[in-house]
Amino acid sequence: AQTVTQSQPEMSVQEAETVTLSCTYDTSESDYYLFWYKQPPSRQMILVIRQEAYKQQNATENRFSVNFQKAAKSFSLKISDSQLGDAAMYFCAYYGGATNKLIFGTGTLLAVQP
Amino acid sequence: GAVVSQHPSWVICKSGTSVKIECRSLDFQATTMFWYRQFPKQSLMLMATSNEGSKATYEQGVEKDKFLINHASLTLSTLTVTSAHPEDSSFYICSAGVYNEQFFGPGTRLTVL
């Protein structure tokens, strides 16, 4: 069965600094998708970034980028120039065709210090 | 685009009553809709998956007779919590799926007194 692990329950970063959130997963599938979602205090789930497993190039979205290591089954999120609005719970998620559903990690609560 | 609404955003009810939560995809048709439950400071727990016109598929441990899901159209799914009890109090989130991507509703906070 597929699993997603986020080993950092909480992280803190200074405003304007860079932070990296870790995520590892386990799967036997070769074709799948990985996502990072942000859940601010409003609790609305917001897609931050997605990565297709067949793409070797790491996805980037403005200040957000990922380090996708397929062989190591690692999918970390880097937030550059952190802003106060980045403070939220971040969930790593996996989607594969075998289950047709998202599998979430336990989340990392990110605090941004002014 | 890809907006999903939920109604109501919050509801308070008495123990023993039933509560219906609606999930609508406003500007697209979703092949599949998902219902999640989330406890404070925890991850999303998938309750069930529903496809339009067919019965929902419930995750292990979820009582299908307590959490009734109806997927009447490609843009509307409803979750009815029947005979609600205080332990059903939680945050319920729906999402609408198009292929490998899901778009989430804003959630519904249910409080059962």
PDB file of N, CA and C in Angstrom, chain B residues 5-71:
ATOM      1  N   SER B   5     -17.871  24.612  -3.997  1.00  0.00           N
ATOM      2  CA  SER B   5     -18.531  25.239  -2.844  1.00  0.00           C
ATOM      3  C   SER B   5     -19.094  24.166  -1.926  1.00  0.00           C
ATOM      4  N   GLN B   6     -19.243  24.533  -0.670  1.00  0.00           N
ATOM      5  CA  GLN B   6     -19.885  23.675   0.309  1.00  0.00           C
ATOM      6  C   GLN B   6     -20.902  24.495   1.081  1.00  0.00           C
ATOM      7  N   HIS B   7     -22.009  23.838   1.398  1.00  0.00           N
ATOM      8  CA  HIS B   7     -23.047  24.525   2.161  1.00  0.00           C
ATOM      9  C   HIS B   7     -23.701  23.551   3.122  1.00  0.00           C
ATOM     10  N   PRO B   8     -23.828  23.914   4.382  1.00  0.00           N
ATOM     11  CA  PRO B   8     -23.429  25.203   4.974  1.00  0.00           C
ATOM     12  C   PRO B   8     -21.947  25.212   5.327  1.00  0.00           C
ATOM     13  N   SER B   9     -21.449  26.366   5.695  1.00  0.00           N
ATOM     14  CA  SER B   9     -20.052  26.455   6.118  1.00  0.00           C
ATOM     15  C   SER B   9     -19.911  26.015   7.569  1.00  0.00           C
ATOM     16  N   TRP B  10     -20.973  26.161   8.327  1.00  0.00           N
ATOM     17  CA  TRP B  10     -20.977  25.651   9.693  1.00  0.00           C
ATOM     18  C   TRP B  10     -22.414  25.331  10.079  1.00  0.00           C
ATOM     19  N   VAL B  11     -22.555  24.366  10.965  1.00  0.00           N
ATOM     20  CA  VAL B  11     -23.886  23.976  11.413  1.00  0.00           C
ATOM     21  C   VAL B  11     -23.785  23.436  12.828  1.00  0.00           C
ATOM     22  N   ILE B  12     -24.773  23.804  13.627  1.00  0.00           N
ATOM     23  CA  ILE B  12     -24.904  23.286  14.987  1.00  0.00           C
ATOM     24  C   ILE B  12     -26.242  22.564  15.073  1.00  0.00           C
ATOM     25  N   CYS B  13     -26.224  21.356  15.579  1.00  0.00           N
ATOM     26  CA  CYS B  13     -27.481  20.613  15.656  1.00  0.00           C
ATOM     27  C   CYS B  13     -27.554  19.853  16.966  1.00  0.00           C
ATOM     28  N   LYS B  14     -28.753  19.414  17.269  1.00  0.00           N
ATOM     29  CA  LYS B  14     -28.960  18.633  18.483  1.00  0.00           C
ATOM     30  C   LYS B  14     -28.686  17.163  18.217  1.00  0.00           C
ATOM     31  N   SER B  15     -28.265  16.471  19.239  1.00  0.00           N
ATOM     32  CA  SER B  15     -28.002  15.049  19.140  1.00  0.00           C
ATOM     33  C   SER B  15     -29.260  14.312  18.687  1.00  0.00           C
ATOM     34  N   GLY B  16     -29.094  13.418  17.731  1.00  0.00           N
ATOM     35  CA  GLY B  16     -30.220  12.646  17.236  1.00  0.00           C
ATOM     36  C   GLY B  16     -30.814  13.155  15.933  1.00  0.00           C
ATOM     37  N   THR B  17     -30.471  14.362  15.565  1.00  0.00           N
ATOM     38  CA  THR B  17     -30.983  14.917  14.312  1.00  0.00           C
ATOM     39  C   THR B  17     -30.043  14.589  13.160  1.00  0.00           C
ATOM     40  N   SER B  18     -30.537  14.803  11.942  1.00  0.00           N
ATOM     41  CA  SER B  18     -29.728  14.555  10.744  1.00  0.00           C
ATOM     42  C   SER B  18     -29.317  15.868  10.111  1.00  0.00           C
ATOM     43  N   VAL B  19     -28.157  15.874   9.523  1.00  0.00           N
ATOM     44  CA  VAL B  19     -27.617  17.089   8.911  1.00  0.00           C
ATOM     45  C   VAL B  19     -27.147  16.759   7.498  1.00  0.00           C
ATOM     46  N   LYS B  20     -27.499  17.612   6.546  1.00  0.00           N
ATOM     47  CA  LYS B  20     -27.088  17.415   5.160  1.00  0.00           C
ATOM     48  C   LYS B  20     -26.091  18.488   4.766  1.00  0.00           C
ATOM     49  N   ILE B  21     -25.001  18.074   4.150  1.00  0.00           N
ATOM     50  CA  ILE B  21     -23.975  18.992   3.656  1.00  0.00           C
ATOM     51  C   ILE B  21     -23.902  18.837   2.138  1.00  0.00           C
ATOM     52  N   GLU B  22     -23.941  19.957   1.439  1.00  0.00           N
ATOM     53  CA  GLU B  22     -23.884  19.942  -0.021  1.00  0.00           C
ATOM     54  C   GLU B  22     -22.511  20.327  -0.523  1.00  0.00           C
ATOM     55  N   CYS B  23     -22.099  19.688  -1.593  1.00  0.00           N
ATOM     56  CA  CYS B  23     -20.830  19.989  -2.248  1.00  0.00           C
ATOM     57  C   CYS B  23     -21.098  20.174  -3.738  1.00  0.00           C
ATOM     58  N   ARG B  24     -20.747  21.332  -4.260  1.00  0.00           N
ATOM     59  CA  ARG B  24     -21.006  21.625  -5.670  1.00  0.00           C
ATOM     60  C   ARG B  24     -19.742  22.069  -6.390  1.00  0.00           C
ATOM     61  N   SER B  25     -19.534  21.544  -7.571  1.00  0.00           N
ATOM     62  CA  SER B  25     -18.493  22.073  -8.449  1.00  0.00           C
ATOM     63  C   SER B  25     -19.169  23.132  -9.306  1.00  0.00           C
ATOM     64  N   LEU B  26     -18.703  24.365  -9.207  1.00  0.00           N
ATOM     65  CA  LEU B  26     -19.441  25.492  -9.786  1.00  0.00           C
ATOM     66  C   LEU B  26     -19.171  25.709 -11.269  1.00  0.00           C
ATOM     67  N   ASP B  27     -17.990  25.414 -11.727  1.00  0.00           N
ATOM     68  CA  ASP B  27     -17.667  25.755 -13.109  1.00  0.00           C
ATOM     69  C   ASP B  27     -17.051  24.589 -13.884  1.00  0.00           C
ATOM     70  N   PHE B  28     -17.260  23.392 -13.379  1.00  0.00           N
ATOM     71  CA  PHE B  28     -16.778  22.227 -14.107  1.00  0.00           C
ATOM     72  C   PHE B  28     -17.571  21.013 -13.661  1.00  0.00           C
ATOM     73  N   GLN B  29     -17.479  19.958 -14.441  1.00  0.00           N
ATOM     74  CA  GLN B  29     -18.134  18.713 -14.088  1.00  0.00           C
ATOM     75  C   GLN B  29     -17.098  17.744 -13.537  1.00  0.00           C
ATOM     76  N   ALA B  30     -17.397  17.209 -12.386  1.00  0.00           N
ATOM     77  CA  ALA B  30     -16.450  16.331 -11.711  1.00  0.00           C
ATOM     78  C   ALA B  30     -16.823  14.871 -11.933  1.00  0.00           C
ATOM     79  N   THR B  31     -15.857  14.092 -12.312  1.00  0.00           N
ATOM     80  CA  THR B  31     -16.120  12.670 -12.499  1.00  0.00           C
ATOM     81  C   THR B  31     -16.292  11.969 -11.157  1.00  0.00           C
ATOM     82  N   THR B  32     -15.601  12.458 -10.181  1.00  0.00           N
ATOM     83  CA  THR B  32     -15.635  11.821  -8.868  1.00  0.00           C
ATOM     84  C   THR B  32     -15.629  12.892  -7.789  1.00  0.00           C
ATOM     85  N   MET B  33     -16.348  12.619  -6.719  1.00  0.00           N
ATOM     86  CA  MET B  33     -16.299  13.519  -5.561  1.00  0.00           C
ATOM     87  C   MET B  33     -15.871  12.723  -4.342  1.00  0.00           C
ATOM     88  N   PHE B  34     -15.158  13.406  -3.472  1.00  0.00           N
ATOM     89  CA  PHE B  34     -14.597  12.767  -2.298  1.00  0.00           C
ATOM     90  C   PHE B  34     -15.066  13.504  -1.055  1.00  0.00           C
ATOM     91  N   TRP B  35     -15.252  12.759   0.022  1.00  0.00           N
ATOM     92  CA  TRP B  35     -15.611  13.348   1.307  1.00  0.00           C
ATOM     93  C   TRP B  35     -14.546  12.990   2.336  1.00  0.00           C
ATOM     94  N   TYR B  36     -14.061  14.036   3.032  1.00  0.00           N
ATOM     95  CA  TYR B  36     -13.035  13.868   4.044  1.00  0.00           C
ATOM     96  C   TYR B  36     -13.548  14.382   5.382  1.00  0.00           C
ATOM     97  N   ARG B  37     -12.914  13.864   6.419  1.00  0.00           N
ATOM     98  CA  ARG B  37     -13.160  14.349   7.762  1.00  0.00           C
ATOM     99  C   ARG B  37     -11.807  14.761   8.327  1.00  0.00           C
ATOM    100  N   GLN B  38     -11.802  15.887   9.058  1.00  0.00           N
ATOM    101  CA  GLN B  38     -10.547  16.350   9.619  1.00  0.00           C
ATOM    102  C   GLN B  38     -10.734  16.778  11.062  1.00  0.00           C
ATOM    103  N   PHE B  39      -9.966  16.167  11.948  1.00  0.00           N
ATOM    104  CA  PHE B  39      -9.953  16.576  13.347  1.00  0.00           C
ATOM    105  C   PHE B  39      -8.878  17.640  13.531  1.00  0.00           C
ATOM    106  N   PRO B  40      -8.994  18.442  14.602  1.00  0.00           N
ATOM    107  CA  PRO B  40      -8.039  19.543  14.806  1.00  0.00           C
ATOM    108  C   PRO B  40      -6.593  19.068  14.779  1.00  0.00           C
ATOM    109  N   LYS B  41      -5.787  19.790  14.030  1.00  0.00           N
ATOM    110  CA  LYS B  41      -4.353  19.562  13.930  1.00  0.00           C
ATOM    111  C   LYS B  41      -4.014  18.177  13.381  1.00  0.00           C
ATOM    112  N   GLN B  42      -4.945  17.587  12.646  1.00  0.00           N
ATOM    113  CA  GLN B  42      -4.685  16.296  12.027  1.00  0.00           C
ATOM    114  C   GLN B  42      -4.869  16.386  10.520  1.00  0.00           C
ATOM    115  N   SER B  43      -4.490  15.317   9.874  1.00  0.00           N
ATOM    116  CA  SER B  43      -4.592  15.279   8.420  1.00  0.00           C
ATOM    117  C   SER B  43      -6.023  14.988   7.985  1.00  0.00           C
ATOM    118  N   LEU B  44      -6.245  15.028   6.698  1.00  0.00           N
ATOM    119  CA  LEU B  44      -7.557  14.702   6.149  1.00  0.00           C
ATOM    120  C   LEU B  44      -7.711  13.182   6.108  1.00  0.00           C
ATOM    121  N   MET B  45      -8.865  12.722   6.544  1.00  0.00           N
ATOM    122  CA  MET B  45      -9.153  11.302   6.512  1.00  0.00           C
ATOM    123  C   MET B  45     -10.254  11.065   5.489  1.00  0.00           C
ATOM    124  N   LEU B  46      -9.962  10.304   4.456  1.00  0.00           N
ATOM    125  CA  LEU B  46     -10.951  10.029   3.432  1.00  0.00           C
ATOM    126  C   LEU B  46     -12.059   9.154   4.008  1.00  0.00           C
ATOM    127  N   MET B  47     -13.292   9.607   3.795  1.00  0.00           N
ATOM    128  CA  MET B  47     -14.441   8.836   4.268  1.00  0.00           C
ATOM    129  C   MET B  47     -15.019   7.984   3.145  1.00  0.00           C
ATOM    130  N   ALA B  48     -15.184   8.610   1.980  1.00  0.00           N
ATOM    131  CA  ALA B  48     -15.833   7.892   0.889  1.00  0.00           C
ATOM    132  C   ALA B  48     -15.560   8.581  -0.432  1.00  0.00           C
ATOM    133  N   THR B  49     -15.712   7.796  -1.478  1.00  0.00           N
ATOM    134  CA  THR B  49     -15.557   8.271  -2.847  1.00  0.00           C
ATOM    135  C   THR B  49     -16.868   8.015  -3.575  1.00  0.00           C
ATOM    136  N   SER B  50     -17.334   9.003  -4.322  1.00  0.00           N
ATOM    137  CA  SER B  50     -18.593   8.789  -5.029  1.00  0.00           C
ATOM    138  C   SER B  50     -18.482   9.209  -6.481  1.00  0.00           C
ATOM    139  N   ASN B  51     -19.120   8.435  -7.332  1.00  0.00           N
ATOM    140  CA  ASN B  51     -19.234   8.747  -8.743  1.00  0.00           C
ATOM    141  C   ASN B  51     -20.691   8.986  -9.078  1.00  0.00           C
ATOM    142  N   GLU B  52     -20.922   9.898  -9.993  1.00  0.00           N
ATOM    143  CA  GLU B  52     -22.283  10.271 -10.352  1.00  0.00           C
ATOM    144  C   GLU B  52     -23.096   9.068 -10.780  1.00  0.00           C
ATOM    145  N   GLY B  53     -24.260   8.910 -10.150  1.00  0.00           N
ATOM    146  CA  GLY B  53     -25.178   7.850 -10.522  1.00  0.00           C
ATOM    147  C   GLY B  53     -24.869   6.482  -9.953  1.00  0.00           C
ATOM    148  N   SER B  54     -23.850   6.357  -9.163  1.00  0.00           N
ATOM    149  CA  SER B  54     -23.535   5.052  -8.586  1.00  0.00           C
ATOM    150  C   SER B  54     -23.351   5.174  -7.079  1.00  0.00           C
ATOM    151  N   LYS B  55     -23.337   4.019  -6.427  1.00  0.00           N
ATOM    152  CA  LYS B  55     -23.195   4.030  -4.976  1.00  0.00           C
ATOM    153  C   LYS B  55     -21.792   4.461  -4.573  1.00  0.00           C
ATOM    154  N   ALA B  56     -21.728   5.098  -3.420  1.00  0.00           N
ATOM    155  CA  ALA B  56     -20.431   5.546  -2.925  1.00  0.00           C
ATOM    156  C   ALA B  56     -19.608   4.366  -2.411  1.00  0.00           C
ATOM    157  N   THR B  57     -18.312   4.526  -2.489  1.00  0.00           N
ATOM    158  CA  THR B  57     -17.384   3.540  -1.936  1.00  0.00           C
ATOM    159  C   THR B  57     -16.827   4.095  -0.640  1.00  0.00           C
ATOM    160  N   TYR B  58     -17.104   3.396   0.453  1.00  0.00           N
ATOM    161  CA  TYR B  58     -16.704   3.881   1.761  1.00  0.00           C
ATOM    162  C   TYR B  58     -15.367   3.272   2.178  1.00  0.00           C
ATOM    163  N   GLU B  59     -14.602   4.075   2.906  1.00  0.00           N
ATOM    164  CA  GLU B  59     -13.341   3.581   3.454  1.00  0.00           C
ATOM    165  C   GLU B  59     -13.636   2.675   4.652  1.00  0.00           C
ATOM    166  N   GLN B  60     -12.672   1.825   4.909  1.00  0.00           N
ATOM    167  CA  GLN B  60     -12.831   0.897   6.024  1.00  0.00           C
ATOM    168  C   GLN B  60     -13.043   1.662   7.321  1.00  0.00           C
ATOM    169  N   GLY B  61     -14.028   1.210   8.087  1.00  0.00           N
ATOM    170  CA  GLY B  61     -14.310   1.832   9.372  1.00  0.00           C
ATOM    171  C   GLY B  61     -15.333   2.955   9.325  1.00  0.00           C
ATOM    172  N   VAL B  62     -15.735   3.366   8.134  1.00  0.00           N
ATOM    173  CA  VAL B  62     -16.736   4.424   8.006  1.00  0.00           C
ATOM    174  C   VAL B  62     -18.114   3.778   7.874  1.00  0.00           C
ATOM    175  N   GLU B  63     -19.037   4.193   8.746  1.00  0.00           N
ATOM    176  CA  GLU B  63     -20.376   3.599   8.743  1.00  0.00           C
ATOM    177  C   GLU B  63     -21.205   4.170   7.603  1.00  0.00           C
ATOM    178  N   LYS B  64     -21.510   3.356   6.633  1.00  0.00           N
ATOM    179  CA  LYS B  64     -22.268   3.839   5.480  1.00  0.00           C
ATOM    180  C   LYS B  64     -23.704   4.208   5.835  1.00  0.00           C
ATOM    181  N   ASP B  65     -24.263   3.614   6.887  1.00  0.00           N
ATOM    182  CA  ASP B  65     -25.625   3.955   7.273  1.00  0.00           C
ATOM    183  C   ASP B  65     -25.684   5.257   8.063  1.00  0.00           C
ATOM    184  N   LYS B  66     -24.578   5.657   8.615  1.00  0.00           N
ATOM    185  CA  LYS B  66     -24.534   6.922   9.354  1.00  0.00           C
ATOM    186  C   LYS B  66     -24.183   8.069   8.417  1.00  0.00           C
ATOM    187  N   PHE B  67     -23.295   7.851   7.511  1.00  0.00           N
ATOM    188  CA  PHE B  67     -22.841   8.888   6.584  1.00  0.00           C
ATOM    189  C   PHE B  67     -23.345   8.530   5.179  1.00  0.00           C
ATOM    190  N   LEU B  68     -24.518   9.068   4.864  1.00  0.00           N
ATOM    191  CA  LEU B  68     -25.149   8.763   3.576  1.00  0.00           C
ATOM    192  C   LEU B  68     -24.657   9.730   2.508  1.00  0.00           C
ATOM    193  N   ILE B  69     -24.208   9.190   1.413  1.00  0.00           N
ATOM    194  CA  ILE B  69     -23.696  10.029   0.335  1.00  0.00           C
ATOM    195  C   ILE B  69     -24.547   9.803  -0.903  1.00  0.00           C
ATOM    196  N   ASN B  70     -24.970  10.925  -1.479  1.00  0.00           N
ATOM    197  CA  ASN B  70     -25.737  10.891  -2.720  1.00  0.00           C
ATOM    198  C   ASN B  70     -25.036  11.751  -3.746  1.00  0.00           C
ATOM    199  N   HIS B  71     -24.824  11.204  -4.921  1.00  0.00           N
ATOM    200  CA  HIS B  71     -24.126  11.934  -5.981  1.00  0.00           C
ATOM    201  C   HIS B  71     -25.083  12.034  -7.156  1.00  0.00           C
TER     202      HIS B  71
END
